[in-house]
């Protein structure tokens, strides 16, 4: 009973000290420096785990502009109260470790509403998307809005799953940091990962806390860090889709719609400037990180117009390549090769058959590699079976050294498309008067092949490897045409022989 009274007195003193802390308006570190007390000791005084010496109480009162004398009697009782092991019984520590909310947070209204609703309905949300798409900004912004609903604490931990130059934080170390954030002394934190995970879930079960696990490498990276029973809520962000994380509600982020992208740019740039903002956004690919980088550059150069910024972006001065570097380093050799080859595709998108021909691998292997790239957001699947690449990622893919000689790959893709044309000709009897020789037979498809009208290639999208292949194909076409006319003097151009039958049928 005396121990219980001692704990209540110590908690009463700790509550008074926390009020003084709040009145100073300073952070723990700033306050510790000012009153010449270590941050760890000050944290124990505020949590009630230890009774502060009277000089520390006086210094704290002076920092807050308060008279320390009214606290003397309470301090005497707390100092003399019996405590287990000479230390006050631990009380739950309430911390807010959230980073500063993003300035000029714009858009994501639907995704934000989904997150806020999920906090009332489930325990874990996994937010995925390509690098720079704004996963961390959304999670932190939502956590700030949810602070009042989770009074048990607001914890944030960067797991560094895709941080350049840093190894990911191991689950054991992550659990140690999280348990310490809840106020557990080092002596109470067990050694094994399983025991730490069990203790973490047990501590969270008694609280209503929000936990942001940012920049996770994959599902295994965070599996032991998730809450169990109770009313706590965790948000996980990753560039990889958490398809193997049971019970987590997925939320995938894409680039911003044009209107939201324009609002973000204007807000980040500090206002409008003369010029075409649409061209700036096109150069940034509507990617939030690229937009913020471009807007920050414009904001600090008052003499620039938007046309000046576009010129600099056209010259490749937008430094966001490092954003994708860690994603690429997570790929194995086959995945990275496929990524580099897909950067060579001249059209808007490609299917698994075309990717197989491009890489010179079996169809089943190509499908698996495409799905792997979709899972890590290096590739998009806007429609079932059709794959495309974001413009900024295409630039990164073209810079990949994995594709030493792209001409054979593009030739293989062209050969596949020609073989597809032959398959269509056999079905619909398209008039093709000239012989076409292909090295690869048309694929056996379970469904009829369909012609897709390709958009005309813009000059800037057709690099030298594509021009080499086109030139090679044009020369072969002219040679074949000459041989055909020599063998068939009566063969004339289809435009002159309207209504003529196909000589090959």
Short mmCIF file of C-alpha atoms in Angstrom, two decimals:
data_model
loop_
_atom_site.label_atom_id
_atom_site.label_comp_id
_atom_site.label_asym_id
_atom_site.label_seq_id
_atom_site.Cartn_x
_atom_site.Cartn_y
_atom_site.Cartn_z
CA UNK A 1 0.00 0.00 0.00
CA UNK A 2 2.88 2.37 0.86
CA UNK A 3 4.51 1.49 -2.45
CA UNK A 4 1.29 2.39 -4.26
CA UNK A 5 1.10 5.76 -2.44
CA UNK A 6 4.74 6.42 -3.27
CA UNK A 7 4.07 5.77 -6.94
CA UNK A 8 1.13 8.18 -6.94
CA UNK A 9 3.18 10.95 -5.32
CA UNK A 10 6.00 10.45 -7.81
CA UNK A 11 3.54 10.57 -10.70
CA UNK A 12 2.01 13.75 -9.28
CA UNK A 13 5.44 15.39 -9.18
CA UNK A 14 6.24 14.12 -12.68
CA UNK A 15 2.97 15.60 -13.94
CA UNK A 16 3.88 18.99 -12.47
CA UNK A 17 7.32 18.81 -14.11
CA UNK A 18 5.75 17.95 -17.47
CA UNK A 19 3.52 21.03 -17.18
CA UNK A 20 6.62 23.14 -16.59
CA UNK A 21 8.24 21.54 -19.63
CA UNK A 22 5.23 22.42 -21.80
CA UNK A 23 5.24 25.99 -20.52
CA UNK A 24 8.85 26.49 -21.62
CA UNK A 25 7.97 25.58 -25.20
CA UNK A 26 11.41 24.00 -25.64
CA UNK A 27 12.37 20.57 -26.87
CA UNK A 28 13.82 17.98 -24.48
CA UNK A 29 17.36 18.56 -25.76
CA UNK A 30 17.08 22.35 -25.60
CA UNK A 31 15.74 22.18 -22.07
CA UNK A 32 18.44 19.72 -20.99
CA UNK A 33 21.16 22.07 -22.22
CA UNK A 34 19.59 25.07 -20.53
CA UNK A 35 19.29 23.52 -17.04
CA UNK A 36 22.50 21.47 -17.38
CA UNK A 37 20.86 18.03 -17.04
CA UNK A 38 21.24 15.11 -19.43
CA UNK A 39 18.35 14.38 -21.80
CA UNK A 40 18.01 10.83 -20.51
CA UNK A 41 17.80 11.97 -16.87
CA UNK A 42 15.26 14.65 -17.76
CA UNK A 43 13.18 12.06 -19.58
CA UNK A 44 13.14 9.85 -16.47
CA UNK A 45 12.04 12.79 -14.29
CA UNK A 46 9.16 13.60 -16.65
CA UNK A 47 8.03 9.96 -16.82
CA UNK A 48 8.15 9.42 -13.03
CA UNK A 49 10.83 6.74 -13.27
CA UNK A 50 13.07 8.83 -11.02
CA UNK A 51 12.63 11.79 -8.65
CA UNK A 52 14.47 14.89 -9.84
CA UNK A 53 16.96 16.50 -7.43
CA UNK A 54 15.69 19.75 -5.96
CA UNK A 55 18.23 21.90 -7.89
CA UNK A 56 16.92 20.40 -11.14
CA UNK A 57 13.33 21.24 -10.10
CA UNK A 58 14.40 24.82 -9.31
CA UNK A 59 16.19 25.17 -12.66
CA UNK A 60 13.16 23.84 -14.49
CA UNK A 61 10.86 26.30 -12.70
CA UNK A 62 13.16 29.19 -13.62
CA UNK A 63 13.16 28.10 -17.28
CA UNK A 64 9.36 28.17 -17.21
CA UNK A 65 9.23 31.47 -15.30
CA UNK A 66 7.54 29.91 -12.24
CA UNK A 67 8.17 30.04 -8.50
CA UNK A 68 9.58 26.67 -7.29
CA UNK A 69 8.46 27.06 -3.66
CA UNK A 70 4.90 25.64 -4.15
CA UNK A 71 6.49 22.40 -5.36
CA UNK A 72 8.79 21.96 -2.33
CA UNK A 73 6.29 20.04 -0.18
CA UNK A 74 5.31 17.72 -3.05
CA UNK A 75 8.98 17.11 -3.86
CA UNK A 76 9.72 16.24 -0.19
CA UNK A 77 6.94 13.66 -0.14
CA UNK A 78 8.04 12.13 -3.46
CA UNK A 79 11.68 12.01 -2.32
CA UNK A 80 10.82 10.23 0.95
CA UNK A 81 8.14 7.93 -0.47
CA UNK A 82 9.04 4.20 -0.61
CA UNK A 83 9.73 2.89 -4.06
CA UNK A 84 10.42 -0.59 -5.44
CA UNK A 85 14.17 -0.95 -5.85
CA UNK A 86 14.64 2.73 -5.02
CA UNK A 87 13.03 3.76 -8.33
CA UNK A 88 9.48 4.92 -8.92
CA UNK A 89 7.18 2.51 -10.69
CA UNK A 90 7.31 3.12 -14.42
CA UNK A 91 4.33 4.96 -15.89
CA UNK A 92 3.38 4.99 -19.55
CA UNK A 93 5.44 7.51 -21.50
CA UNK A 94 3.61 9.58 -24.10
CA UNK A 95 5.86 10.67 -26.93
CA UNK A 96 5.35 12.43 -30.22
CA UNK A 97 8.24 11.55 -32.53
CA UNK A 98 6.52 12.60 -35.77
CA UNK A 99 8.64 14.65 -38.19
CA UNK A 100 7.53 18.15 -39.10
CA UNK A 101 4.43 18.10 -41.27
CA UNK A 102 5.05 18.76 -44.96
CA UNK A 103 4.83 22.41 -45.90
CA UNK A 104 2.23 23.12 -48.60
CA UNK A 105 0.77 19.63 -48.50
CA UNK A 106 -1.45 19.54 -51.57
CA UNK A 107 -3.87 17.03 -53.09
CA UNK A 108 -4.31 13.37 -52.13
CA UNK A 109 -7.79 14.14 -50.80
CA UNK A 110 -9.19 10.67 -51.57
CA UNK A 111 -6.12 8.84 -50.28
CA UNK A 112 -6.07 10.94 -47.11
CA UNK A 113 -9.76 10.25 -46.48
CA UNK A 114 -9.11 6.53 -46.94
CA UNK A 115 -6.26 6.65 -44.40
CA UNK A 116 -8.30 8.52 -41.80
CA UNK A 117 -11.17 6.06 -42.21
CA UNK A 118 -8.80 3.08 -41.98
CA UNK A 119 -7.52 4.35 -38.62
CA UNK A 120 -11.00 3.69 -37.22
CA UNK A 121 -11.52 0.35 -38.95
CA UNK A 122 -8.23 -1.57 -39.03
CA UNK A 123 -4.81 -1.73 -37.39
CA UNK A 124 -2.35 -1.65 -40.33
CA UNK A 125 -2.24 0.21 -43.66
CA UNK A 126 0.59 -0.42 -46.14
CA UNK A 127 1.24 2.56 -48.44
CA UNK A 128 3.25 1.72 -51.56
CA UNK A 129 4.42 3.66 -54.60
CA UNK A 130 7.44 4.57 -56.68
CA UNK A 131 10.25 6.64 -55.19
CA UNK A 132 9.35 10.31 -54.83
CA UNK A 133 5.59 9.82 -55.16
CA UNK A 134 4.88 11.17 -51.66
CA UNK A 135 4.31 8.11 -49.45
CA UNK A 136 6.12 9.47 -46.40
CA UNK A 137 4.54 12.91 -46.76
CA UNK A 138 1.05 11.40 -46.82
CA UNK A 139 1.69 9.12 -43.84
CA UNK A 140 3.19 11.88 -41.69
CA UNK A 141 0.43 14.33 -42.64
CA UNK A 142 -2.25 11.78 -41.74
CA UNK A 143 -0.49 10.97 -38.45
CA UNK A 144 -0.51 14.64 -37.46
CA UNK A 145 -4.24 14.83 -38.18
CA UNK A 146 -4.83 11.68 -36.09
CA UNK A 147 -2.78 12.77 -33.05
CA UNK A 148 -5.80 13.66 -30.93
CA UNK A 149 -7.39 10.27 -31.65
CA UNK A 150 -4.30 8.38 -30.44
CA UNK A 151 -3.31 9.89 -27.06
CA UNK A 152 -1.11 6.92 -26.18
CA UNK A 153 1.75 8.22 -28.33
CA UNK A 154 2.78 9.05 -31.87
CA UNK A 155 5.88 7.12 -32.87
CA UNK A 156 7.91 7.41 -36.07
CA UNK A 157 10.78 5.23 -37.26
CA UNK A 158 12.70 5.44 -40.56
CA UNK A 159 13.68 1.87 -41.44
CA UNK A 160 16.02 3.02 -44.27
CA UNK A 161 14.90 0.24 -46.60
CA UNK A 162 15.83 2.30 -49.67
CA UNK A 163 18.17 4.95 -48.27
CA UNK A 164 21.34 5.41 -50.39
CA UNK A 165 24.51 4.60 -48.48
CA UNK A 166 22.73 3.05 -45.46
CA UNK A 167 21.87 -0.49 -44.51
CA UNK A 168 18.23 -1.15 -43.55
CA UNK A 169 17.50 -1.07 -39.82
CA UNK A 170 17.29 -4.66 -38.59
CA UNK A 171 14.02 -5.71 -36.88
CA UNK A 172 15.86 -6.35 -33.59
CA UNK A 173 17.28 -2.82 -33.54
CA UNK A 174 13.96 -1.32 -34.65
CA UNK A 175 12.18 -3.06 -31.76
CA UNK A 176 14.79 -1.81 -29.29
CA UNK A 177 14.27 1.77 -30.45
CA UNK A 178 10.47 1.46 -30.34
CA UNK A 179 10.44 -0.11 -26.88
CA UNK A 180 12.77 2.59 -25.57
CA UNK A 181 10.42 5.19 -27.07
CA UNK A 182 7.65 3.73 -24.91
CA UNK A 183 9.79 4.41 -21.83
CA UNK A 184 11.12 0.90 -21.16
CA UNK A 185 14.58 0.94 -19.53
CA UNK A 186 17.33 -1.06 -21.29
CA UNK A 187 17.26 -3.71 -18.57
CA UNK A 188 13.67 -4.64 -19.43
CA UNK A 189 14.30 -5.10 -23.17
CA UNK A 190 15.06 -8.78 -23.96
CA UNK A 191 17.72 -9.93 -26.40
CA UNK A 192 15.84 -12.07 -28.93
CA UNK A 193 13.68 -10.65 -31.72
CA UNK A 194 10.73 -12.87 -30.79
CA UNK A 195 10.76 -11.73 -27.15
CA UNK A 196 11.13 -8.09 -28.14
CA UNK A 197 8.23 -8.41 -30.60
CA UNK A 198 6.02 -10.01 -27.94
CA UNK A 199 6.87 -7.27 -25.44
CA UNK A 200 6.22 -4.58 -28.06
CA UNK A 201 2.76 -5.99 -28.82
CA UNK A 202 2.03 -6.28 -25.10
CA UNK A 203 2.98 -2.66 -24.45
CA UNK A 204 0.92 -1.41 -27.40
CA UNK A 205 -2.11 -3.41 -26.27
CA UNK A 206 -2.49 -1.13 -23.25
CA UNK A 207 -2.28 2.07 -25.29
CA UNK A 208 -3.97 3.78 -28.20
CA UNK A 209 -0.91 4.82 -30.17
CA UNK A 210 -0.13 5.58 -33.79
CA UNK A 211 3.08 4.18 -35.32
CA UNK A 212 4.61 5.25 -38.65
CA UNK A 213 7.09 2.70 -40.04
CA UNK A 214 8.64 4.58 -42.93
CA UNK A 215 10.71 3.31 -45.85
CA UNK A 216 10.39 -0.45 -45.27
CA UNK A 217 12.30 -2.81 -47.56
CA UNK A 218 9.61 -5.51 -47.71
CA UNK A 219 7.00 -7.35 -45.65
CA UNK A 220 9.57 -9.30 -43.62
CA UNK A 221 11.17 -6.02 -42.59
CA UNK A 222 8.08 -4.91 -40.64
CA UNK A 223 6.26 -8.11 -39.73
CA UNK A 224 7.56 -8.14 -36.13
CA UNK A 225 6.94 -4.40 -35.69
CA UNK A 226 3.18 -4.41 -36.17
CA UNK A 227 0.68 -4.06 -33.31
CA UNK A 228 -1.33 -7.06 -32.19
CA UNK A 229 -4.43 -6.84 -30.03
CA UNK A 230 -5.58 -3.41 -28.94
CA UNK A 231 -6.51 -0.14 -30.57
CA UNK A 232 -3.17 1.07 -31.89
CA UNK A 233 -2.72 1.90 -35.58
CA UNK A 234 0.34 1.46 -37.81
CA UNK A 235 1.14 2.95 -41.22
CA UNK A 236 3.88 1.30 -43.28
CA UNK A 237 5.42 2.95 -46.35
CA UNK A 238 7.48 1.12 -48.95
CA UNK A 239 8.41 1.14 -52.62
CA UNK A 240 7.47 -2.54 -52.67
CA UNK A 241 3.90 -3.77 -52.55
CA UNK A 242 3.26 -5.62 -49.28
CA UNK A 243 1.44 -8.51 -50.92
CA UNK A 244 2.66 -10.96 -48.26
CA UNK A 245 1.72 -8.84 -45.23
CA UNK A 246 -1.41 -10.50 -43.88
CA UNK A 247 -4.08 -8.20 -42.51
CA UNK A 248 -2.59 -4.98 -43.93
CA UNK A 249 -4.90 -2.79 -45.98
CA UNK A 250 -3.04 -1.72 -49.16
CA UNK A 251 -3.00 1.85 -50.46
CA UNK A 252 -1.07 2.45 -53.71
CA UNK A 253 -0.04 5.96 -54.76
CA UNK A 254 0.37 7.12 -58.35
CA UNK A 255 1.74 10.41 -59.65
CA UNK A 256 -0.46 13.45 -59.10
CA UNK A 257 -3.29 14.38 -61.47
CA UNK A 258 -2.48 17.49 -63.56
CA UNK A 259 -4.55 19.94 -61.48
CA UNK A 260 -3.12 18.74 -58.15
CA UNK A 261 0.38 18.77 -59.63
CA UNK A 262 -0.11 22.39 -60.76
CA UNK A 263 -1.35 23.44 -57.31
CA UNK A 264 1.61 21.75 -55.63
CA UNK A 265 4.07 23.48 -57.96
CA UNK A 266 2.56 26.95 -57.44
CA UNK A 267 2.42 26.50 -53.65
CA UNK A 268 6.01 25.19 -53.47
CA UNK A 269 7.33 27.91 -55.80
CA UNK A 270 5.72 30.66 -53.72
CA UNK A 271 3.37 31.87 -56.46
CA UNK A 272 2.94 31.98 -60.20
CA UNK A 273 5.53 32.99 -62.81
CA UNK A 274 5.20 33.81 -66.52
CA UNK A 275 5.42 30.78 -68.78
CA UNK A 276 3.93 27.35 -69.41
CA UNK A 277 3.51 25.47 -66.13
CA UNK A 278 2.15 22.49 -68.05
CA UNK A 279 5.51 21.96 -69.76
CA UNK A 280 7.29 22.09 -66.39
CA UNK A 281 4.95 19.43 -65.01
CA UNK A 282 5.44 17.28 -68.09
CA UNK A 283 9.20 17.42 -67.60
CA UNK A 284 8.67 16.43 -63.94
CA UNK A 285 6.30 13.63 -64.87
CA UNK A 286 3.80 14.91 -62.23
CA UNK A 287 6.04 13.24 -59.62
CA UNK A 288 5.72 15.17 -56.32
CA UNK A 289 9.41 14.98 -55.43
CA UNK A 290 10.48 16.22 -58.87
CA UNK A 291 7.88 19.01 -58.69
CA UNK A 292 9.16 20.16 -55.28
CA UNK A 293 12.79 20.10 -56.46
CA UNK A 294 11.94 22.14 -59.57
CA UNK A 295 9.76 24.58 -57.61
CA UNK A 296 12.45 25.09 -54.96
CA UNK A 297 14.96 25.94 -57.67
CA UNK A 298 12.55 28.47 -59.18
CA UNK A 299 11.67 29.99 -55.79
CA UNK A 300 15.29 30.85 -55.05
CA UNK A 301 15.84 32.44 -58.49
CA UNK A 302 13.52 35.46 -58.75
CA UNK A 303 14.81 36.39 -62.21
CA UNK A 304 13.78 33.06 -63.76
CA UNK A 305 10.60 32.52 -65.73
CA UNK A 306 9.00 29.15 -66.26
CA UNK A 307 10.59 29.05 -69.70
CA UNK A 308 14.00 29.37 -68.07
CA UNK A 309 13.18 26.48 -65.76
CA UNK A 310 11.96 24.35 -68.66
CA UNK A 311 15.22 24.97 -70.49
CA UNK A 312 17.22 23.83 -67.45
CA UNK A 313 15.01 20.76 -67.04
CA UNK A 314 15.46 19.95 -70.70
CA UNK A 315 19.21 19.99 -70.14
CA UNK A 316 18.83 17.31 -67.46
CA UNK A 317 19.40 19.45 -64.37
CA UNK A 318 16.59 17.90 -62.34
CA UNK A 319 18.51 15.93 -59.70
CA UNK A 320 16.12 13.11 -58.86
CA UNK A 321 18.04 10.19 -60.37
CA UNK A 322 19.27 9.12 -56.93
CA UNK A 323 15.65 8.55 -55.89
CA UNK A 324 15.53 5.50 -58.15
CA UNK A 325 19.09 4.33 -57.51
CA UNK A 326 18.26 2.32 -54.38
CA UNK A 327 15.24 0.73 -56.08
CA UNK A 328 17.50 -0.49 -58.87
CA UNK A 329 20.07 -1.85 -56.46
CA UNK A 330 17.36 -4.06 -54.94
CA UNK A 331 16.89 -5.87 -58.27
CA UNK A 332 18.63 -9.09 -59.25
CA UNK A 333 20.51 -9.35 -62.56
CA UNK A 334 17.54 -10.62 -64.60
CA UNK A 335 15.17 -7.97 -63.24
CA UNK A 336 17.67 -5.19 -63.84
CA UNK A 337 18.33 -6.37 -67.40
CA UNK A 338 14.60 -6.38 -68.16
CA UNK A 339 14.26 -2.89 -66.66
CA UNK A 340 17.02 -1.56 -68.91
CA UNK A 341 15.56 -3.21 -72.01
CA UNK A 342 12.09 -1.78 -71.37
CA UNK A 343 13.59 1.70 -71.53
CA UNK A 344 14.30 1.02 -75.22
CA UNK A 345 10.67 0.36 -76.15
CA UNK A 346 9.70 3.19 -78.54
CA UNK A 347 5.93 3.00 -77.93
CA UNK A 348 3.83 3.90 -74.90
CA UNK A 349 3.47 0.36 -73.55
CA UNK A 350 4.22 -3.30 -74.18
CA UNK A 351 2.75 -6.70 -73.37
CA UNK A 352 4.40 -9.83 -72.01
CA UNK A 353 4.85 -11.30 -75.52
CA UNK A 354 6.72 -8.22 -76.68
CA UNK A 355 8.83 -8.16 -73.52
CA UNK A 356 9.74 -11.82 -74.05
CA UNK A 357 10.85 -11.07 -77.62
CA UNK A 358 12.75 -7.98 -76.46
CA UNK A 359 14.69 -9.93 -73.83
CA UNK A 360 14.94 -13.17 -75.81
CA UNK A 361 13.49 -15.26 -72.96
CA UNK A 362 10.48 -17.56 -72.53
CA UNK A 363 7.08 -15.97 -72.06
CA UNK A 364 6.61 -17.32 -68.51
CA UNK A 365 9.94 -15.78 -67.43
CA UNK A 366 9.05 -12.45 -68.99
CA UNK A 367 5.71 -12.36 -67.19
CA UNK A 368 7.38 -13.08 -63.84
CA UNK A 369 9.96 -10.31 -64.36
CA UNK A 370 7.29 -7.79 -65.40
CA UNK A 371 5.27 -8.56 -62.27
CA UNK A 372 8.39 -8.19 -60.13
CA UNK A 373 8.99 -4.72 -61.58
CA UNK A 374 5.35 -3.77 -61.01
CA UNK A 375 5.61 -4.87 -57.37
CA UNK A 376 8.54 -2.49 -56.76
CA UNK A 377 6.87 0.34 -58.74
CA UNK A 378 9.48 0.48 -61.48
CA UNK A 379 6.75 -0.41 -63.97
CA UNK A 380 3.05 0.37 -64.20
CA UNK A 381 0.18 -1.84 -65.37
CA UNK A 382 -2.55 0.61 -66.45
CA UNK A 383 -4.59 -2.21 -68.04
CA UNK A 384 -4.42 -5.96 -67.55
CA UNK A 385 -1.44 -7.30 -69.47
CA UNK A 386 -0.19 -3.90 -70.68
CA UNK A 387 2.93 -2.42 -69.07
CA UNK A 388 4.37 1.08 -69.28
CA UNK A 389 7.16 3.07 -67.67
CA UNK A 390 7.09 6.54 -66.10
CA UNK A 391 9.07 9.06 -68.16
CA UNK A 392 11.61 9.72 -65.39
CA UNK A 393 12.09 5.99 -64.91
CA UNK A 394 12.54 5.60 -68.66
CA UNK A 395 15.43 8.05 -68.47
CA UNK A 396 16.96 5.99 -65.67
CA UNK A 397 16.44 2.80 -67.70
CA UNK A 398 18.13 4.28 -70.77
CA UNK A 399 21.12 5.10 -68.60
CA UNK A 400 21.47 1.54 -67.39
CA UNK A 401 24.80 0.00 -68.37
CA UNK A 402 23.16 -3.45 -68.32
CA UNK A 403 22.16 -3.01 -71.97
CA UNK A 404 25.54 -3.06 -73.68
CA UNK A 405 24.26 -3.61 -77.25
CA UNK A 406 20.58 -2.69 -77.58
CA UNK A 407 20.33 -3.33 -81.35
CA UNK A 408 19.70 -7.11 -81.09
CA UNK A 409 16.99 -6.54 -78.47
CA UNK A 410 15.15 -3.98 -80.61
CA UNK A 411 15.59 -6.18 -83.67
CA UNK A 412 14.02 -9.07 -81.74
CA UNK A 413 11.07 -6.87 -80.81
CA UNK A 414 10.65 -5.77 -84.43
CA UNK A 415 10.87 -9.39 -85.56
CA UNK A 416 8.09 -10.28 -83.11
CA UNK A 417 5.82 -7.53 -84.42
CA UNK A 418 6.45 -8.65 -88.03
CA UNK A 419 5.61 -12.22 -87.10
CA UNK A 420 2.41 -10.95 -85.51
CA UNK A 421 1.53 -9.21 -88.77
CA UNK A 422 1.98 -12.50 -90.62
CA UNK A 423 -0.34 -14.23 -88.17
CA UNK A 424 -2.96 -11.55 -88.76
CA UNK A 425 -2.48 -11.81 -92.53
CA UNK A 426 -3.27 -15.52 -92.40
CA UNK A 427 -6.52 -14.77 -90.57
CA UNK A 428 -7.88 -11.72 -92.37
CA UNK A 429 -6.06 -12.07 -95.74
CA UNK A 430 -4.38 -8.68 -95.68
CA UNK A 431 -2.74 -7.93 -99.05
CA UNK A 432 1.05 -8.20 -98.61
CA UNK A 433 2.61 -8.58 -102.08
CA UNK A 434 6.24 -8.61 -100.94
CA UNK A 435 7.98 -11.55 -99.23
CA UNK A 436 8.71 -11.03 -95.53
CA UNK A 437 11.32 -13.24 -93.83
CA UNK A 438 11.26 -13.57 -90.04
CA UNK A 439 13.46 -15.58 -87.72
CA UNK A 440 10.86 -16.04 -84.97
CA UNK A 441 7.51 -17.77 -85.57
CA UNK A 442 4.37 -16.05 -84.34
CA UNK A 443 3.48 -16.94 -80.74
CA UNK A 444 0.76 -19.46 -80.10
CA UNK A 445 -1.87 -17.44 -78.32
CA UNK A 446 -4.94 -18.81 -76.57
CA UNK A 447 -6.88 -15.83 -77.89
CA UNK A 448 -6.90 -14.18 -81.34
CA UNK A 449 -4.16 -11.63 -81.86
CA UNK A 450 -5.30 -8.04 -82.09
CA UNK A 451 -3.67 -5.22 -83.97
CA UNK A 452 -2.84 -2.17 -81.87
CA UNK A 453 -2.25 1.11 -83.73
CA UNK A 454 1.03 2.53 -82.49
CA UNK A 455 1.39 6.26 -81.99
CA UNK A 456 3.83 7.89 -84.38
CA UNK A 457 7.28 7.99 -82.81
CA UNK A 458 8.45 11.45 -81.87
CA UNK A 459 12.00 12.20 -82.93
CA UNK A 460 13.17 12.62 -79.33
CA UNK A 461 11.79 9.17 -78.40
CA UNK A 462 13.68 7.35 -81.18
CA UNK A 463 17.31 7.00 -80.21
CA UNK A 464 20.24 5.92 -82.38
CA UNK A 465 19.65 2.17 -81.71
CA UNK A 466 16.11 2.48 -83.03
CA UNK A 467 17.27 4.40 -86.09
CA UNK A 468 19.88 1.70 -86.77
CA UNK A 469 17.22 -1.00 -86.72
CA UNK A 470 14.84 1.05 -88.89
CA UNK A 471 17.59 1.74 -91.38
CA UNK A 472 18.49 -1.95 -91.46
CA UNK A 473 14.85 -2.86 -91.97
CA UNK A 474 14.45 -0.28 -94.76
CA UNK A 475 17.46 -1.62 -96.63
CA UNK A 476 16.18 -5.18 -96.30
CA UNK A 477 12.78 -4.07 -97.59
CA UNK A 478 14.31 -2.45 -100.66
CA UNK A 479 16.41 -5.55 -101.42
CA UNK A 480 13.36 -7.79 -101.07
CA UNK A 481 11.37 -5.50 -103.31
CA UNK A 482 14.05 -5.62 -106.00
CA UNK A 483 14.23 -9.43 -105.89
CA UNK A 484 10.45 -9.71 -106.13
CA UNK A 485 10.24 -7.43 -109.16
CA UNK A 486 13.06 -9.31 -110.87
CA UNK A 487 11.25 -12.60 -110.33
CA UNK A 488 7.77 -11.22 -111.17
CA UNK A 489 7.91 -8.48 -113.81
CA UNK A 490 4.12 -8.27 -113.68
CA UNK A 491 4.17 -7.41 -109.96
CA UNK A 492 3.09 -3.86 -109.45
CA UNK A 493 2.46 -1.61 -106.51
CA UNK A 494 -0.79 -2.33 -104.64
CA UNK A 495 -1.82 1.30 -105.13
CA UNK A 496 -1.83 0.76 -108.89
CA UNK A 497 -3.62 -2.60 -108.68
CA UNK A 498 -6.64 -1.73 -106.65
CA UNK A 499 -8.85 -4.70 -106.25
CA UNK A 500 -6.14 -7.18 -107.33
CA UNK A 501 -5.92 -10.48 -105.51
CA UNK A 502 -3.10 -11.36 -103.20
CA UNK A 503 -0.58 -13.26 -105.41
CA UNK A 504 0.29 -15.44 -102.47
CA UNK A 505 -3.28 -16.77 -102.01
#
